CSV table of C-alpha atoms and ligand atoms in Angstrom, one decimal:
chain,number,residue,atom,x,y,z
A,1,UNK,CA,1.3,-15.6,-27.0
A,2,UNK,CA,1.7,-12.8,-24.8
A,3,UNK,CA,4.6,-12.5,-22.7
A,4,UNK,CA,4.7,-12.2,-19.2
A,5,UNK,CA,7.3,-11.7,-16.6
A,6,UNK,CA,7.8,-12.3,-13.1
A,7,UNK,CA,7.7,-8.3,-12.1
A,8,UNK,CA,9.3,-7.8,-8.8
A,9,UNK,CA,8.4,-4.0,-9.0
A,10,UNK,CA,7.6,-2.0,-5.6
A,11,UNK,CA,4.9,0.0,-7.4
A,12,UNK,CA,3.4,0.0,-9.5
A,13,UNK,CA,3.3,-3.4,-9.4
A,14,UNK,CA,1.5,-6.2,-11.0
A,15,UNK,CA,-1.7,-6.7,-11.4
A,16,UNK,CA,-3.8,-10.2,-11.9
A,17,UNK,CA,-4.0,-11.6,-15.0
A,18,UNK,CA,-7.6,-11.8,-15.3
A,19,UNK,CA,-8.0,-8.6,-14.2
A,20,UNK,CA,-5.9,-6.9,-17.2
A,21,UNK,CA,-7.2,-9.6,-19.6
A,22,UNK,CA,-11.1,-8.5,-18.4
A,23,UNK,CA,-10.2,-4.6,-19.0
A,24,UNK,CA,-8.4,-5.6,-22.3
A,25,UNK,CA,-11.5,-7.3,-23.1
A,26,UNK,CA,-13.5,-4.7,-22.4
A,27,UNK,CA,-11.9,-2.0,-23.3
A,28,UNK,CA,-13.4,-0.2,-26.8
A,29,UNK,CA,-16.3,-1.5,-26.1
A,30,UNK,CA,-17.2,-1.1,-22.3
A,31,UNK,CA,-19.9,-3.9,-21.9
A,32,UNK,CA,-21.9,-2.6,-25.2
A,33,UNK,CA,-22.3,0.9,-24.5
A,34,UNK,CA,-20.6,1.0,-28.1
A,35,UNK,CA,-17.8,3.5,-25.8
A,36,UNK,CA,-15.0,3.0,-23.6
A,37,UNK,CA,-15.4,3.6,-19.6
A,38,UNK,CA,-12.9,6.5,-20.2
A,39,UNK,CA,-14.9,8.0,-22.9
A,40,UNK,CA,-18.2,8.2,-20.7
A,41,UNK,CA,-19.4,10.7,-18.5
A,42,UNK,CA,-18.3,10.0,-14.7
A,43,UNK,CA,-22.6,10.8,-14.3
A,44,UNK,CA,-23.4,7.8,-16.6
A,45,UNK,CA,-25.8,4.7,-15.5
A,46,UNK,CA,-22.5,2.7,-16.6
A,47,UNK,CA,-20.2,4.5,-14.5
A,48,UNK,CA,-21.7,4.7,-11.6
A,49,UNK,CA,-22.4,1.3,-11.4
A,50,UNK,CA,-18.2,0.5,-11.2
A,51,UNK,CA,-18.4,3.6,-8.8
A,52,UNK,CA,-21.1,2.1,-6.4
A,53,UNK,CA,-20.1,-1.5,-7.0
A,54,UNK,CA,-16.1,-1.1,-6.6
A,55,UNK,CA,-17.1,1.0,-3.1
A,56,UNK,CA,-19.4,-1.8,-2.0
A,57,UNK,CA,-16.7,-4.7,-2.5
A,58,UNK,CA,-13.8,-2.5,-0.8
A,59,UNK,CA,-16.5,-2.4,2.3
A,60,UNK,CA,-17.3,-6.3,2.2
A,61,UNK,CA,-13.8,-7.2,1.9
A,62,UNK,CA,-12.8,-4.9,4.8
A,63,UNK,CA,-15.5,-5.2,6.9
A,64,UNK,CA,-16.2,-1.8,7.1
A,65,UNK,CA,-19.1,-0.5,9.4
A,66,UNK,CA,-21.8,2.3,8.3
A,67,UNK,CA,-19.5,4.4,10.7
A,68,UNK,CA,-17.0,4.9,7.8
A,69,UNK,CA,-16.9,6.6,4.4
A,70,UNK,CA,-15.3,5.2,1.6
A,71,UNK,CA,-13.4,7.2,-0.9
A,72,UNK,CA,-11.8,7.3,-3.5
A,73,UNK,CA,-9.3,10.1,-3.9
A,74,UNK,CA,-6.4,11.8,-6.3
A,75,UNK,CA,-2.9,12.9,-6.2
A,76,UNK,CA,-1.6,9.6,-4.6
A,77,UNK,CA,-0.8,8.5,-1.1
A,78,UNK,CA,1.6,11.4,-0.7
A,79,UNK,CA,-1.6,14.4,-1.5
A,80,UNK,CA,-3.0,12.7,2.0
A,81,UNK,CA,0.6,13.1,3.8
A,82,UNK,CA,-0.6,16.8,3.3
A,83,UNK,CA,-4.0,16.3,3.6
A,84,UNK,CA,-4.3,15.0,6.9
A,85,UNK,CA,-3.1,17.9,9.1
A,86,UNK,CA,-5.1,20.3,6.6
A,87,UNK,CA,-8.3,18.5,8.1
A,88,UNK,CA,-7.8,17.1,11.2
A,89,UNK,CA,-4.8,18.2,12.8
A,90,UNK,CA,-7.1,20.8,14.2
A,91,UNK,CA,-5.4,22.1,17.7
A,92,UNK,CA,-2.2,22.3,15.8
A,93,UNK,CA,-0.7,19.1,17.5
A,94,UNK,CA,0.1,15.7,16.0
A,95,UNK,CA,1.7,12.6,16.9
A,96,UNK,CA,3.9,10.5,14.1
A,97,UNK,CA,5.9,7.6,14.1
A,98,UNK,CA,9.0,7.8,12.3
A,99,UNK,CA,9.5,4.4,10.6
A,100,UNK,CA,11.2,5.3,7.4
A,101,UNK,CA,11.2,7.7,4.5
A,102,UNK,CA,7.5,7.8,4.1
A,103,UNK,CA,7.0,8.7,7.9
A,104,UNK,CA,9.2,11.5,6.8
A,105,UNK,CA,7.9,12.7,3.7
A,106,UNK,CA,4.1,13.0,6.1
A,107,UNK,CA,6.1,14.4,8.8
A,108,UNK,CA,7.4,16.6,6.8
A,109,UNK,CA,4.1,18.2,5.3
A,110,UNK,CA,2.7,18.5,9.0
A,111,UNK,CA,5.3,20.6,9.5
A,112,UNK,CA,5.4,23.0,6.6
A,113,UNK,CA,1.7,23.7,7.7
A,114,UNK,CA,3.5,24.7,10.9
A,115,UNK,CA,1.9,22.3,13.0
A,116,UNK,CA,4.0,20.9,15.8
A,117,UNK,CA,5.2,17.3,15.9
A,118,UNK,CA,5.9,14.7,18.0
A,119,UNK,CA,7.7,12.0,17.0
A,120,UNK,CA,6.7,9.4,19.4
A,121,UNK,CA,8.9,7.2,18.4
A,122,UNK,CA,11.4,6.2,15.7
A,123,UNK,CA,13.3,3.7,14.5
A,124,UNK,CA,16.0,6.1,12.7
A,125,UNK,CA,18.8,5.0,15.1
A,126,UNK,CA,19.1,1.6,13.4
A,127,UNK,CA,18.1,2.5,9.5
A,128,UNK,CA,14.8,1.8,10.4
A,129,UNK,CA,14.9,-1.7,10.6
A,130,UNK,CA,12.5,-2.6,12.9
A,131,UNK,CA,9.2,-1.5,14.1
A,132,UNK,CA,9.2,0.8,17.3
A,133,UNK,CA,7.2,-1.1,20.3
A,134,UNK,CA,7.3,1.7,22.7
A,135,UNK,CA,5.4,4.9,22.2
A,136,UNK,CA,5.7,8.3,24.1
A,137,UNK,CA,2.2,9.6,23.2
A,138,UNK,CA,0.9,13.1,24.0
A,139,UNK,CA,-2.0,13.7,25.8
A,140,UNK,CA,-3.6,16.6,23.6
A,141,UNK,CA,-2.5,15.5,20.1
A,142,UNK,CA,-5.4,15.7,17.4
A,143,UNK,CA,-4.1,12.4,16.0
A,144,UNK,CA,-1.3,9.5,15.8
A,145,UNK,CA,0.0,8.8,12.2
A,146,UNK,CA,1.7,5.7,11.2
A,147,UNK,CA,3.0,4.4,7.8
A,148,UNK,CA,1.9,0.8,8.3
A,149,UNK,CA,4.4,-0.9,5.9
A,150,UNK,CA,7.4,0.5,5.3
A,151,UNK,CA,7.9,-0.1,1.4
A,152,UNK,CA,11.6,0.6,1.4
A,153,UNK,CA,13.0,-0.3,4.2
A,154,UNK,CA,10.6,-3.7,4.4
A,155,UNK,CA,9.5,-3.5,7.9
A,156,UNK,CA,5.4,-3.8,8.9
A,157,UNK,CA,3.6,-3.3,12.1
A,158,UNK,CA,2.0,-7.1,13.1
A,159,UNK,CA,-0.3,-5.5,15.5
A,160,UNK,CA,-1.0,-2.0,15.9
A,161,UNK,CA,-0.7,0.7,19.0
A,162,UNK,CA,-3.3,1.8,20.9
A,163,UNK,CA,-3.3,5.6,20.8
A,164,UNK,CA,-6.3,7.8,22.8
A,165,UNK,CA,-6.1,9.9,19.8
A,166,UNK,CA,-7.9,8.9,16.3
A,167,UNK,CA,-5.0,6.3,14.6
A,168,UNK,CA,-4.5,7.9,10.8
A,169,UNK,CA,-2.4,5.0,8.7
A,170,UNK,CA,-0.9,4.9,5.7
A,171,UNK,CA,-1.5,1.5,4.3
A,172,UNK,CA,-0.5,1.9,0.7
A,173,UNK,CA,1.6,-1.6,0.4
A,174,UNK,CA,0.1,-3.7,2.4
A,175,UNK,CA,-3.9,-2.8,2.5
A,176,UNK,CA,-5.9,-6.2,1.8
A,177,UNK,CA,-3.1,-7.9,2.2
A,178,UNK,CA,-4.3,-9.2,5.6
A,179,UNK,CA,-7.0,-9.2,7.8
A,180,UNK,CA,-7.6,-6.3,10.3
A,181,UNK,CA,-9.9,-4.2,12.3
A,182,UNK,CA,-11.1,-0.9,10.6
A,183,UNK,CA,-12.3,0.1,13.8
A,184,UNK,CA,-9.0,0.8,15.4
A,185,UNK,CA,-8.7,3.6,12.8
A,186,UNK,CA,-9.9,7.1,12.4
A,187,UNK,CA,-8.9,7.3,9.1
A,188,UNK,CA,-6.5,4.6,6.5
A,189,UNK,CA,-5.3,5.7,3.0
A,190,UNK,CA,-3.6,3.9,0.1
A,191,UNK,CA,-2.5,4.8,-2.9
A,192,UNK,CA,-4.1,1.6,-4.9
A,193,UNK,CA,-0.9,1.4,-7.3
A,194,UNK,CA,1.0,-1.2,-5.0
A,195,UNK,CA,-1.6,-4.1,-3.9
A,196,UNK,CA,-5.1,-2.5,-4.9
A,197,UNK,CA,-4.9,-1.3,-8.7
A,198,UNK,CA,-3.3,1.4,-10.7
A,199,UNK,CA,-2.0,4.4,-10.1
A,200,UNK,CA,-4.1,7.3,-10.2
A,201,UNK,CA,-6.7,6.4,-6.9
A,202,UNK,CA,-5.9,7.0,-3.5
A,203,UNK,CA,-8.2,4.9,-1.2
A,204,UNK,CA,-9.5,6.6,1.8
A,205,UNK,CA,-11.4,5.2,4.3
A,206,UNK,CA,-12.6,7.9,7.1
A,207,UNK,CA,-14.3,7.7,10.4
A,208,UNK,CA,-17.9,9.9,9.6
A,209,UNK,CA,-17.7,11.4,12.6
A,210,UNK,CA,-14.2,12.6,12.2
A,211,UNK,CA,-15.4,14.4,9.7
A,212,UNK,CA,-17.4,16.6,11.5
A,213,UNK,CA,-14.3,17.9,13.3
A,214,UNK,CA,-12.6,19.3,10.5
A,215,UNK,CA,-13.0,23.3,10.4
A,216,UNK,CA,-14.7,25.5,8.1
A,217,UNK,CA,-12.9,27.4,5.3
A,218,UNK,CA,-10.7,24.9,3.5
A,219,UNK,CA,-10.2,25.1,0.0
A,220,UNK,CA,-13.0,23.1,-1.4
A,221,UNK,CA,-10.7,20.1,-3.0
A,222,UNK,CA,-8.6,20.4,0.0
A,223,UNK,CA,-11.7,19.0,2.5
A,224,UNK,CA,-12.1,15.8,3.1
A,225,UNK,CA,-15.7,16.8,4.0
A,226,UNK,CA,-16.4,17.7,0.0
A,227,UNK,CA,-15.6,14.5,-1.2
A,228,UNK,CA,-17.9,12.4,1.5
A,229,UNK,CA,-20.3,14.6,0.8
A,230,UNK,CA,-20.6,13.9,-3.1
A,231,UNK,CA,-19.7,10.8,-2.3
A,232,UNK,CA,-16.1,11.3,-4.5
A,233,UNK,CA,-17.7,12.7,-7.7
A,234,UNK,CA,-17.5,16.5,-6.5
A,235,UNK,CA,-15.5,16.6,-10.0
A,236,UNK,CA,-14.4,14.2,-12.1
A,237,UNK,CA,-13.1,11.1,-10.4
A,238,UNK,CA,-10.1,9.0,-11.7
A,239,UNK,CA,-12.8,6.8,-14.0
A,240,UNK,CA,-10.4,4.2,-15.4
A,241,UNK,CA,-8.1,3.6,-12.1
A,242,UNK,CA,-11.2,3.1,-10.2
A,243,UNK,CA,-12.6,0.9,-12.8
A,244,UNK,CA,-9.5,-1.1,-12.7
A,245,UNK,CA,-9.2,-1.2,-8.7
A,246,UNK,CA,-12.9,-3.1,-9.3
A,247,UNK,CA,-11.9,-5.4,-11.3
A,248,UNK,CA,-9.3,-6.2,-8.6
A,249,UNK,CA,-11.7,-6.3,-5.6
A,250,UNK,CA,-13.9,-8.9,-8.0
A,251,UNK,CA,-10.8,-11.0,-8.2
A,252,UNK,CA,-9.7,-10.7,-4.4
A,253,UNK,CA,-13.6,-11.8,-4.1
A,254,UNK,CA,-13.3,-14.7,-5.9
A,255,UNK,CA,-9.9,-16.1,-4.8
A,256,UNK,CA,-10.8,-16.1,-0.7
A,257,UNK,CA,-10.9,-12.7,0.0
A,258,UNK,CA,-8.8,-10.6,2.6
A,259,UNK,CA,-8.3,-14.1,4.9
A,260,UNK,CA,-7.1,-16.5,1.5
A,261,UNK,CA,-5.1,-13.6,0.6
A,262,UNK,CA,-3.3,-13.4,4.1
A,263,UNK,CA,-2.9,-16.9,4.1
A,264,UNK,CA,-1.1,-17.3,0.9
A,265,UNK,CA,1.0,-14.1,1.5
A,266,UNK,CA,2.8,-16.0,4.3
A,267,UNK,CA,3.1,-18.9,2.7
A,268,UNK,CA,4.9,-16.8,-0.2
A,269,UNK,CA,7.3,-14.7,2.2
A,270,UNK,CA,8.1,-18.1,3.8
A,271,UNK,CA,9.4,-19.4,1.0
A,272,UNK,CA,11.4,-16.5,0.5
A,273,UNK,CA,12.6,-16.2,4.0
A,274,UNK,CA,13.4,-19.3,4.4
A,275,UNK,CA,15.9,-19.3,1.6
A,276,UNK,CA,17.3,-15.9,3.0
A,277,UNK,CA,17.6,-17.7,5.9
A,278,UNK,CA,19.5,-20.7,5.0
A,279,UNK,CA,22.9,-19.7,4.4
A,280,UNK,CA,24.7,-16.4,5.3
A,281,UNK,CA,24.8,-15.7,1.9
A,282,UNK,CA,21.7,-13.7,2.1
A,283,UNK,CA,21.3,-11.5,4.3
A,284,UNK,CA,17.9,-10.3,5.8
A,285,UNK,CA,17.9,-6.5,6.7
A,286,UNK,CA,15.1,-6.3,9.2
A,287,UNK,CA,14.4,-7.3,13.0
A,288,UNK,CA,12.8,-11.2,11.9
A,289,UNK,CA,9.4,-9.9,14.1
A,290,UNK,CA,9.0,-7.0,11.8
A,291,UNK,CA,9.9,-8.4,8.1
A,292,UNK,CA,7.5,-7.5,6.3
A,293,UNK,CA,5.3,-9.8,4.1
A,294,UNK,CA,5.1,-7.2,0.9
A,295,UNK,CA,8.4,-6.3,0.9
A,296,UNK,CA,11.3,-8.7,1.4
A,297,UNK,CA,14.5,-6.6,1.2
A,298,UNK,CA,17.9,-8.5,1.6
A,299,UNK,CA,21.8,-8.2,0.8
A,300,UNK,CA,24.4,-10.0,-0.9
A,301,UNK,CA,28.1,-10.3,0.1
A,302,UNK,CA,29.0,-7.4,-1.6
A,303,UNK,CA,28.0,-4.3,-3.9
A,304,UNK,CA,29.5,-5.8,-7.0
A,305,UNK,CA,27.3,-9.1,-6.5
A,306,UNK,CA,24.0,-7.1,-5.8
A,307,UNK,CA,24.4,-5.7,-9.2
A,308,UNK,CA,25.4,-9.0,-10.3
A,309,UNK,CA,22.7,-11.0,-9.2
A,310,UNK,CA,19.9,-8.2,-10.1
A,311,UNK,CA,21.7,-8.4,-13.6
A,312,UNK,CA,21.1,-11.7,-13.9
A,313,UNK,CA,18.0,-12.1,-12.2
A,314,UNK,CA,16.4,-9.7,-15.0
A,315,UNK,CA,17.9,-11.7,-17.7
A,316,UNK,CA,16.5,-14.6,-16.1
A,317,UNK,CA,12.4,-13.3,-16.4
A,318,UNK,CA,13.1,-11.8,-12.6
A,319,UNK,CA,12.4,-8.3,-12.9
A,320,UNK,CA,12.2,-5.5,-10.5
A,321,UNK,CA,14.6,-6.8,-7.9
A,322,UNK,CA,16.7,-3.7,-7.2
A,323,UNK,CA,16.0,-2.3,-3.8
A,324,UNK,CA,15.2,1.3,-3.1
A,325,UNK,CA,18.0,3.6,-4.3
A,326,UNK,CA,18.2,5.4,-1.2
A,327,UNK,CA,19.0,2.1,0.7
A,328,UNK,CA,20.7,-0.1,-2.3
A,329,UNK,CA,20.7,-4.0,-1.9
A,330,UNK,CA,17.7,-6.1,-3.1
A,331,UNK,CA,14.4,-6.0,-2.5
A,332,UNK,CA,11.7,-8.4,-3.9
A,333,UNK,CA,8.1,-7.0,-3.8
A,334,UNK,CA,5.7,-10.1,-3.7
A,335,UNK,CA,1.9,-8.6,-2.8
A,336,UNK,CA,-1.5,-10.0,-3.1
A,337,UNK,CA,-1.5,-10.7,-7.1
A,338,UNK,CA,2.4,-11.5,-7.1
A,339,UNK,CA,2.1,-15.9,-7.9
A,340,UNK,CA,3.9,-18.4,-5.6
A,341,UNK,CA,5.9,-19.5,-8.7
A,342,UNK,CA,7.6,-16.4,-9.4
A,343,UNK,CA,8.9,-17.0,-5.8
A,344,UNK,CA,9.9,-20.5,-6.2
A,345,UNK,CA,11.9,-19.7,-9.6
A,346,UNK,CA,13.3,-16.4,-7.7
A,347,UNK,CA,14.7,-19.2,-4.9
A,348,UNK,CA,16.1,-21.5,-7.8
A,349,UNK,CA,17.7,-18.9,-9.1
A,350,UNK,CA,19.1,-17.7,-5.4
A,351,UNK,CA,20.3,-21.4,-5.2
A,352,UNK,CA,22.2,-21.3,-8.3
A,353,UNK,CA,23.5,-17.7,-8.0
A,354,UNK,CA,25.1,-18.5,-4.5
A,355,UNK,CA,26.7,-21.7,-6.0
A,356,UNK,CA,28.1,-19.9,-9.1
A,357,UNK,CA,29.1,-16.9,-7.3
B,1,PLP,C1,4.4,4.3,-2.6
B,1,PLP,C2,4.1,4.8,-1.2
B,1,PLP,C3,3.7,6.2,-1.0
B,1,PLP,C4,3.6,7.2,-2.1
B,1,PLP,O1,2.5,6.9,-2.9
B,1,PLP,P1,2.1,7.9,-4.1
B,1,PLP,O2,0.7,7.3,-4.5
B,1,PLP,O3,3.1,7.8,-5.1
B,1,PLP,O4,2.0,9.3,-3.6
B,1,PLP,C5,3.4,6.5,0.3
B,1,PLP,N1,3.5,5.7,1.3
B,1,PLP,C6,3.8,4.4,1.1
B,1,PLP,C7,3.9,3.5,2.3
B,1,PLP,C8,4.2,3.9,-0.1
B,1,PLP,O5,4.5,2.7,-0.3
């Protein structure tokens, strides 16, 4: 029998079950064709069915509105960090908020394109645990960027500002992990590797008439406007990560969509929480109004036990548990295809480790 583990990991991170077991399936053979998906041209009947179909399912589950292009992208979540001033940031203003190292890293590429920044606001002065509720806006920025889950430090935005310019959001750990309004956005990305798929697709999801703004001149890859316009097969797309992110849109179809997945992501974190939250063993890192539901980080009493308990943990089938090396402690990463029973064994063993430790 195959073995399989309970995989903690912040990204990538696991996948469903039937989703690997359908691409396994499928694999040398893709449906017949007497080929595999990654041995077929990207212009093929069979291809461009999974291109078509997977962009279809990403719209129905997200309620997106003809006002939007969907896309599918490469080079990661971090390529759009750049990206986005490239294209949009067009008077050579932008607004960010600053609510972790991934706020940084897009920050960052703003300003190596010398664009000038505003950080509206941060939540630096506590190590970024918590979400920033108050904003100082400009008036004339092109656009306002926000990471909307903070992967590392485990922080996520429960509702979202309202900005006059078009909201840009990086959504790579905790898109389709809950139900929200595309329409508040002028353009979301993800890297799929953490909730939606494999590594190797960036989703994009971008306000058409956005688009129209961006200027003239761009290196051809570099504009947003050349992959709308071919509709992401300008050149070759990423075939088998796209493939794969359909397979997981089928299965997010089939198991109650964006709404059953919200619904049993906080019945998850709860489970987790509460156990955090039951002795002082455990301690949450993170304002309680801002813990995120993807990434649960916490600490132990001490270094020495952290490396303990993620020691054991692995021993025990619970892998993945480390947290971010730039922050230390633990940090359990539980998103859409993550099972309630890896959580409940992860608690038992919490139960046991505190008692023995
Ligand atoms: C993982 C992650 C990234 C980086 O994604 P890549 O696809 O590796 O470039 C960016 N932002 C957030 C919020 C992430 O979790």
């Amino acid at each position: 029998m195959t073995k399989r583990i309970y995989n903690f990991s912040a990204g990538p991170a696991t996948l469903p079950l039937p989703v690997l077991e359908e691409a396994q399936k499928d694999f040398v053979d893709y449906k017949g064709a007497g080929m595999s998906i990654i041995e077929m041209s990207h212009r093929s009947k069979q291809y461009d069915a999974v291109h078509q179909e997977t962009k279809a399912a990403v719209k129905r589950l997200l309620n997106i509105s003809d006002e939007y292009d969907v896309l599918f992208m490469t080079g990661g979540a971090s390529t759009q960090f750049a990206f986005i001033p490239m294209n949009f940031c067009t008077n050579g203003k932008a607004d960010y908020v600053n609510t972790g190292s991934w706020s940084k890293k897009a920050i960052k590429e703003a300003k190596i394109q010398g664009k000038s920044v505003n950080v509206a606001a941060s939540s630096e002065d506590k190590n970024f645990n918590y979400i920033p509720t108050s904003f100082k806006f400009s008036d004339d920025a092109s656009y306002v960027h926000i990471t909307a889950n903070n992967t590392i430090a485990g922080t996520q935005y429960k509702t979202f500002p309202k900005t006059k310019a078009p909201l840009m959001a990086d959504m790579s750990s905790d898109i389709m992990s809950k139900t929200f309004d595309v329409d508040q956005f002028g353009l979301i990305y993800a890297g799929a590797q953490k909730n939606i798929g494999p590594a190797g697709v960036c989703l994009v999801i971008v306000k058409k008439a956005l688009l129209e703004t961006i200027p003239e001149g761009l290196p051809t890859m570099f504009s947003y406007k050349t992959h709308a316009a071919e509709d992401s097969l300008y050149n070759t797309p990423p075939v088998f990560a796209i493939y794969i992110m359909g397979l997981v849109m089928k299965w997010l179809e089939a198991n109650g969509g964006i709404a059953g997945m919200q619904k049993k992501n906080e019945e998850k974190a709860k489970i987790l929480f509460d156990r955090i939250d039951k002795s002082d063993y455990y301690k949450p890192t993170v304002a309680r109004e801002h813990r995120s539901l993807m990434n649960v980080t916490f600490r132990l009493p001490s270094e020495d036990l952290e490396k303990k308990f993620i020691t054991e943990a692995t021993a025990a089938g619970l892998s993945g548990l480390k947290g971010h090396r730039s922050v230390g402690g633990c940090r359990a990463s539980i998103y859409n295809a993550f099972p309630k029973e890896g959580i409940v064994k992860l608690v038992e063993f919490m139960d046991a480790f505190e008692k023995a430790n």
